mmCIF file of C-alpha atoms in Angstrom:
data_model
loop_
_atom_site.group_PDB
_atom_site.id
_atom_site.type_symbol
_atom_site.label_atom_id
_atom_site.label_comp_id
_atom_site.label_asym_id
_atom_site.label_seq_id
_atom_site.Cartn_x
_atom_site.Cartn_y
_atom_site.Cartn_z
ATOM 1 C CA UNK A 1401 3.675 6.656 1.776
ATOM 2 C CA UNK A 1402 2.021 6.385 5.065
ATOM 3 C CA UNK A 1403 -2.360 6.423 4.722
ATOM 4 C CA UNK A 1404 -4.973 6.829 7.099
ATOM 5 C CA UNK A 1405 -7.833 4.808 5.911
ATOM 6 C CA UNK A 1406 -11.098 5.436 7.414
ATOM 7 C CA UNK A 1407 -13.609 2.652 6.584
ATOM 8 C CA UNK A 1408 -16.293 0.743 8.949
ATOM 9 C CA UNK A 1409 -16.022 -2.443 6.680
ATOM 10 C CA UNK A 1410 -13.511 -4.748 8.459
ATOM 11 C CA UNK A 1411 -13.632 -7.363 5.766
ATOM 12 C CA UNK A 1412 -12.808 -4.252 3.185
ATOM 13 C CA UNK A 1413 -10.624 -2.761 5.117
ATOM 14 C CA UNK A 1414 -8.386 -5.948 5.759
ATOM 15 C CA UNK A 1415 -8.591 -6.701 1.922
ATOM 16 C CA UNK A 1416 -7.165 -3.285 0.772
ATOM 17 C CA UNK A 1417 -4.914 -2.623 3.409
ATOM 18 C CA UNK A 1418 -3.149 -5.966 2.004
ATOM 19 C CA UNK A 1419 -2.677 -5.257 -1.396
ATOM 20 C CA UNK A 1420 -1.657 -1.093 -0.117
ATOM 21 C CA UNK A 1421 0.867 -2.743 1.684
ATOM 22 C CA UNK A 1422 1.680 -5.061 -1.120
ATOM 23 C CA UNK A 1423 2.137 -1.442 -2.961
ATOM 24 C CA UNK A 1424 4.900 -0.158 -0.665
ATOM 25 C CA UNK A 1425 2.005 2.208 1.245
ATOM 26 C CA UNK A 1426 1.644 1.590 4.891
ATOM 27 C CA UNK A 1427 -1.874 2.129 6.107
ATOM 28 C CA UNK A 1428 -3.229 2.568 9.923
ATOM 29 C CA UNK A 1429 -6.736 1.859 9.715
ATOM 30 C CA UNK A 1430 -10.165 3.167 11.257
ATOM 31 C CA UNK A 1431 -13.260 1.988 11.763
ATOM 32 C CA UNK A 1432 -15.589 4.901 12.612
ATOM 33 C CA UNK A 1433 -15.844 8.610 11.745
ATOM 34 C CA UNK A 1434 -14.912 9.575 15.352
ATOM 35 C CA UNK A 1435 -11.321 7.367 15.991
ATOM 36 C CA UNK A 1436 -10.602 8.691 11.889
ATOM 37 C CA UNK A 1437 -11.009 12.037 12.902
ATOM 38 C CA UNK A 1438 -9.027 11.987 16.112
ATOM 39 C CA UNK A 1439 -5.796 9.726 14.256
ATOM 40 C CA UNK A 1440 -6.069 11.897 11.460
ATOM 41 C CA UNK A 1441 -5.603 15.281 13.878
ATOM 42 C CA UNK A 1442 -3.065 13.347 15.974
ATOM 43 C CA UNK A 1443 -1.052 11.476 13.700
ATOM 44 C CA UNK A 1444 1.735 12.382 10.285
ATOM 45 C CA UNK A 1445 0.272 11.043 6.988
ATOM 46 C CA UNK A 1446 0.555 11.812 3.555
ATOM 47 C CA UNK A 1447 -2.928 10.816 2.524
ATOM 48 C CA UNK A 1448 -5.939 9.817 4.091
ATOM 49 C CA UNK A 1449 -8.736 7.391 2.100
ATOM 50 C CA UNK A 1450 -12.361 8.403 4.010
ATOM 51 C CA UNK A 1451 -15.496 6.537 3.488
ATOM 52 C CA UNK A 1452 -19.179 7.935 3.410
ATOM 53 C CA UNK A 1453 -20.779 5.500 5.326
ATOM 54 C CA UNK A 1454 -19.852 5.468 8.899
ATOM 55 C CA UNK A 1455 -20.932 5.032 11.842
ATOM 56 C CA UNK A 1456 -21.507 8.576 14.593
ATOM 57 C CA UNK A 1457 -19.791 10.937 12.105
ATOM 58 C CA UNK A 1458 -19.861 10.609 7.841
ATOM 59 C CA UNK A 1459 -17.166 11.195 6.194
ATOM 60 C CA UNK A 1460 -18.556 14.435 5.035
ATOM 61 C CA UNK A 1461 -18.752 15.337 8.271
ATOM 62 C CA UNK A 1462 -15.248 14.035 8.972
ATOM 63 C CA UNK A 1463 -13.576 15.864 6.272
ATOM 64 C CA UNK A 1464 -15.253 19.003 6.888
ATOM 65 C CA UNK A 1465 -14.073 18.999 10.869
ATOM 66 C CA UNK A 1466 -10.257 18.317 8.900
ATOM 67 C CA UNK A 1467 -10.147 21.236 7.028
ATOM 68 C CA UNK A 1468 -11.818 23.495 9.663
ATOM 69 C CA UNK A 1469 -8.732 22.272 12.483
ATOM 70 C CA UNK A 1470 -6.575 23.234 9.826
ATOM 71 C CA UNK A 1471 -5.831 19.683 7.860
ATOM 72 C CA UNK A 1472 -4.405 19.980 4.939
ATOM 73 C CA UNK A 1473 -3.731 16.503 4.498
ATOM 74 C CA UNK A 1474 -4.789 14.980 0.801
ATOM 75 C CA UNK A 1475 -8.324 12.941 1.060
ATOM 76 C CA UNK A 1476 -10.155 11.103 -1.322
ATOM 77 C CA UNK A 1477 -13.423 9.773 -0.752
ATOM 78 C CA UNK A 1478 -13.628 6.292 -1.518
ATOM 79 C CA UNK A 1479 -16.908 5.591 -1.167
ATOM 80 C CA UNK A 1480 -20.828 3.311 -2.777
ATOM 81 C CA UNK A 1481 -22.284 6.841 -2.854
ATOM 82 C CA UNK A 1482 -22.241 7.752 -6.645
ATOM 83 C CA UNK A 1483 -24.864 10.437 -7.162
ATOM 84 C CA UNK A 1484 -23.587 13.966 -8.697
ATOM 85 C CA UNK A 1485 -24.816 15.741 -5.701
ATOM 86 C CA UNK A 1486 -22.686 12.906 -3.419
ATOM 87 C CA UNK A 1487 -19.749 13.581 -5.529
ATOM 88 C CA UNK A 1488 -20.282 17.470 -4.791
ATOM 89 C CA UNK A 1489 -21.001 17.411 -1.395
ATOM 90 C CA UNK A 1490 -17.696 15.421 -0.638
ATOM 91 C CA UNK A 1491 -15.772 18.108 -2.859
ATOM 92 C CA UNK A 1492 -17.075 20.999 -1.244
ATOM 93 C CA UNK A 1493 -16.486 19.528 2.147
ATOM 94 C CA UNK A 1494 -12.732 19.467 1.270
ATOM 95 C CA UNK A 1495 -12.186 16.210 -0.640
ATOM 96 C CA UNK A 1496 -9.128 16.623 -3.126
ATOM 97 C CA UNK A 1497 -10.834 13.191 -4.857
ATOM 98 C CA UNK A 1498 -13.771 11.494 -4.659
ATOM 99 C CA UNK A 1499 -13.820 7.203 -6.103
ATOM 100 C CA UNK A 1500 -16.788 5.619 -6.303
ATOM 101 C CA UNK A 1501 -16.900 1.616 -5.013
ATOM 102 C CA UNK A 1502 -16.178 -0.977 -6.892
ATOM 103 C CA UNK A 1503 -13.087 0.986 -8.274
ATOM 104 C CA UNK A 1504 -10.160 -0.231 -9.790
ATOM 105 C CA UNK A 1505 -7.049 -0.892 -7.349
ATOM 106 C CA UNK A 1506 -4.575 0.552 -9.812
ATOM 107 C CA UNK A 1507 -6.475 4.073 -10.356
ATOM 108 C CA UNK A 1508 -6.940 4.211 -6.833
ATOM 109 C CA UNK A 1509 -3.388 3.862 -6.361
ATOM 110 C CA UNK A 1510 -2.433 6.311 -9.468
ATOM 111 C CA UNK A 1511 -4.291 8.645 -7.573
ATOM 112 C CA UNK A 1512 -3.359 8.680 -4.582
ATOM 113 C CA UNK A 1513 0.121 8.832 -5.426
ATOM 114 C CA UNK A 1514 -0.446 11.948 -7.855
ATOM 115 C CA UNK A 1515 -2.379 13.519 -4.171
ATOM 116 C CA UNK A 1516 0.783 12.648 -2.733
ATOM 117 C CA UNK A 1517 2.741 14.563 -5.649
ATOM 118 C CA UNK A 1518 0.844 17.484 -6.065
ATOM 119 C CA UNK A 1519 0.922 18.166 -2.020
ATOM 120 C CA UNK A 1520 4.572 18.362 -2.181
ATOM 121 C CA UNK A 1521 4.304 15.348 0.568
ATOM 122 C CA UNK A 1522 6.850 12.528 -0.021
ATOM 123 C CA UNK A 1523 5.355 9.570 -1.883
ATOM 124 C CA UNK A 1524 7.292 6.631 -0.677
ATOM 125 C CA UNK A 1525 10.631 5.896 0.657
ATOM 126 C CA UNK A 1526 12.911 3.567 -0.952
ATOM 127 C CA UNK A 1527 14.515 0.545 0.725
ATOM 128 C CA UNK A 1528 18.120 0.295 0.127
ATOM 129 C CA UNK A 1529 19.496 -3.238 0.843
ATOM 130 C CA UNK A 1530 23.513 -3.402 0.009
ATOM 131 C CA UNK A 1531 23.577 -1.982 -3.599
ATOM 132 C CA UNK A 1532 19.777 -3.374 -4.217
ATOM 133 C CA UNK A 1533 17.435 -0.530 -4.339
ATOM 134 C CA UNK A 1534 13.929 -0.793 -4.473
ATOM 135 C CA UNK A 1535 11.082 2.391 -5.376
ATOM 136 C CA UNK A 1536 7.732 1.419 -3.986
ATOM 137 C CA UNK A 1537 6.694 4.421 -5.927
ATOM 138 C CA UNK A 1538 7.428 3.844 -9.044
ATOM 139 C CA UNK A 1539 7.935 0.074 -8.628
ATOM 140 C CA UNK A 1540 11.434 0.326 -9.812
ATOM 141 C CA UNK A 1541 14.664 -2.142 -8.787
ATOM 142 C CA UNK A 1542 18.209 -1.674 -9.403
ATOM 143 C CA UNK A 1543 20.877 -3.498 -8.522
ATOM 144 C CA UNK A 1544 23.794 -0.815 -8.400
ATOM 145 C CA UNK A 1545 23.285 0.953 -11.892
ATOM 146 C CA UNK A 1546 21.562 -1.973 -13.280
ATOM 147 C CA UNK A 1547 17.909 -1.565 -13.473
ATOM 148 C CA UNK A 1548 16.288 -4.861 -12.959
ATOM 149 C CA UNK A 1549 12.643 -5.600 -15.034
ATOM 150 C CA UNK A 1550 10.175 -7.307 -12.896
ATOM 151 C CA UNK A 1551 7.066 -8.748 -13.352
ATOM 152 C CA UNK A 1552 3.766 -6.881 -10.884
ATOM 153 C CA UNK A 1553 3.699 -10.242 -8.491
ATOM 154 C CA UNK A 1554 7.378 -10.019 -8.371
ATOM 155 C CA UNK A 1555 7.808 -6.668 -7.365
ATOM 156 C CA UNK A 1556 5.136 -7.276 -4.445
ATOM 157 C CA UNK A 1557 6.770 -10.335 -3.295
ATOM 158 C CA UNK A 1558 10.024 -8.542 -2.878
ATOM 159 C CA UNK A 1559 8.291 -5.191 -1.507
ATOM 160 C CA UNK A 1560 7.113 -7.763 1.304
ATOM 161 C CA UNK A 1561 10.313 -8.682 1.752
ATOM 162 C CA UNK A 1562 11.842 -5.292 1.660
ATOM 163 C CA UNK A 1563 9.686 -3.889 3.667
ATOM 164 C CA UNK A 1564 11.278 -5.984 6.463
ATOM 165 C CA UNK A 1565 14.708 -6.520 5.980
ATOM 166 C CA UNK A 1566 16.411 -8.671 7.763
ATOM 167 C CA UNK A 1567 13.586 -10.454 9.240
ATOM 168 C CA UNK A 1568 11.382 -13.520 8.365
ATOM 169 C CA UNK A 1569 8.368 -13.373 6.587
ATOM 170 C CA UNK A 1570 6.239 -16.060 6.019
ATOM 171 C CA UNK A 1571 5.022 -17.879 3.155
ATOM 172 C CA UNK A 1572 1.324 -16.894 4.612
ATOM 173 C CA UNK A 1573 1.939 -13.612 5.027
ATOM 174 C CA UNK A 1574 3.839 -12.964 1.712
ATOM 175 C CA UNK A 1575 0.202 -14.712 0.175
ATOM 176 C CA UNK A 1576 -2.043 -12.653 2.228
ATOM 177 C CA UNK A 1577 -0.852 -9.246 1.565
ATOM 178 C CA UNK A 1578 -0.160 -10.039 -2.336
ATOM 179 C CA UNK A 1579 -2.652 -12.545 -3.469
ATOM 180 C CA UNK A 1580 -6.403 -10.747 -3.949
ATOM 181 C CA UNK A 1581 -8.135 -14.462 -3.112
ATOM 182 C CA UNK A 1582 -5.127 -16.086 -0.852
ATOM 183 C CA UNK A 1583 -5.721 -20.050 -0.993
ATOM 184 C CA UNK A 1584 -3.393 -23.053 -0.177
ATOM 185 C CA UNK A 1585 -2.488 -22.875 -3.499
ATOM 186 C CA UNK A 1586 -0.539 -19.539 -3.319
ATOM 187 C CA UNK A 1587 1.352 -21.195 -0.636
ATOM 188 C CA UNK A 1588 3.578 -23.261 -3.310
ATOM 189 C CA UNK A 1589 3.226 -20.298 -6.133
ATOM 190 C CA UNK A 1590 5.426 -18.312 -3.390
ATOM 191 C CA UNK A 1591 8.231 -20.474 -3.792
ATOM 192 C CA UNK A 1592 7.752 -20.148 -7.608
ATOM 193 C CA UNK A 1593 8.501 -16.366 -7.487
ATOM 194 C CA UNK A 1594 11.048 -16.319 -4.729
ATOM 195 C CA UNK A 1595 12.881 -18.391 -7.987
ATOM 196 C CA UNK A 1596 12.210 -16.105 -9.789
ATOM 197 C CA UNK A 1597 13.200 -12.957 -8.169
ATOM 198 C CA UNK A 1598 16.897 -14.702 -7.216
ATOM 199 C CA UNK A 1599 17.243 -15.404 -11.136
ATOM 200 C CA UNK A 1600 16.677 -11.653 -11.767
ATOM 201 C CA UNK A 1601 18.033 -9.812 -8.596
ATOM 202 C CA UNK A 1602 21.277 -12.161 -7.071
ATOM 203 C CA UNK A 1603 22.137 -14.486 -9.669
ATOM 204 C CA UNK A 1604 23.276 -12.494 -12.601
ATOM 205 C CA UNK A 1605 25.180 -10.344 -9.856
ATOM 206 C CA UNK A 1606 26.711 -13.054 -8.020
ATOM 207 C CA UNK A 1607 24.768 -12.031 -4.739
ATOM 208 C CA UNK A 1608 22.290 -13.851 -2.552
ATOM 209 C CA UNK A 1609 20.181 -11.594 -0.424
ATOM 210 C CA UNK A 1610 17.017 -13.862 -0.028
ATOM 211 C CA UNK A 1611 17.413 -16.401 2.130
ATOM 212 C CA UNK A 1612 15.372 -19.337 2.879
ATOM 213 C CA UNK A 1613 14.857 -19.603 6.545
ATOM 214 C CA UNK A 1614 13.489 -23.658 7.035
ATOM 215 C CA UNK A 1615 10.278 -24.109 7.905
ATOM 216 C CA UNK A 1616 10.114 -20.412 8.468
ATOM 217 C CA UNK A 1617 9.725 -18.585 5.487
ATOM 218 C CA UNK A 1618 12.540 -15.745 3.874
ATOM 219 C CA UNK A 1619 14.374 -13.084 4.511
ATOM 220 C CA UNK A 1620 15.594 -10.016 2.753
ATOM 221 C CA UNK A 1621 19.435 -9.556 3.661
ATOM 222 C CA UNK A 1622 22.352 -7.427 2.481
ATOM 223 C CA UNK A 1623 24.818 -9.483 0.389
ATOM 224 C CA UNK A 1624 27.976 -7.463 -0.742
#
């Protein structure tokens, strides 16, 4: 899934882009209503997340120029305004969804991925690595015919690593973009699940796809 988020909050912005990410969803961000507007005219994405709140243009304002140009992209509104006549005015600009803030991450994410759905757009791609195949959709794994169970933290480790294959990612970044508060102590909990996820995934299959790369971090490889 590839989102357009439009949000003036760096600090926010940073924070949810990490755990979309996390999710399988790759997400350009920003920061006012004018540079939203113009990405979301110029560029290809299945969903865009718009805030109120901004700075030169509201969203409103924003998603009302989108459906005028012809837009038809999916937006919800994700936004601290939570009066009924908010909620309406965001609809009747062209909002599919409106979320008020603090929300839950996992309805956001149900949501946006039933947008995705009922636009016909595609909701995710999977990564195929060998015979390991991963849904960031539906946060699926099999390995050939065998589907594999893993825990939430698991699957978002290896989406981190799947979503680079073949290339080294760091303990750091593995903790920053699944970890809500990232501290030191993630650093050592990585290792932890990386042990896990080769018990579940290579192991019982006689493969070894993650690699430990010294001093580096790991890496996601095909092992046939």
């Amino acid at each position: 899934m590839q989102l357009l988020l439009i949000e003036d909050s760096a600090r926010f912005a940073d924070a949810l882009r990490s755990k979309l990410v996390a999710e399988g969803i790759r997400t350009e961000w920003a920061s006012s209503g004018h540079a939203g507007l113009r990405r979301a005219l110029e560029g290809d994405h299945d969903v865009i997340v718009l805030d109120v709140l901004l700075a030169g243009m509201n969203g409103y304002e924003v998603c009302f120029r989108l459906r005028a140009a012809g837009q038809t992209t999916p937006i919800l509104i994700l936004t601290t305004k939570d009066g009924e006549y908010d909620i309406a005015e965001g609809l009747e600009a062209g909002a599919d969804d409106y979320l008020v803030k603090p929300s839950s991450f996992l309805v956001l994410v149900a949501r946006l991925r039933a947008l995705v759905r009922r636009s016909g757009r595609n909701a995710g791609t999977e990564w195929t690595v060998g015979d390991l195949r991963v849904d960031p959709v539906a946060m699926r794994v099999w390995r050939g015919e065998s589907e594999i169970g893993l825990t939430a933290k698991e699957f978002s480790v290896l989406a981190c690593l799947a979503d680079q294959v073949e290339q080294v990612v760091s303990k750091q970044e593995i903790v920053t973009r699944v970890w809500e508060a990232p501290s030191a102590r993630e650093l050592n909990v990585v290792e932890v699940y990386v042990s896990s996820l080769r018990r579940k995934i290579d192991v019982p299959f006689g493969r070894s796809s993650i690699v430990t790369v010294r001093g580096a971090g790991y890496k996601l490889v095909k092992d046939l």
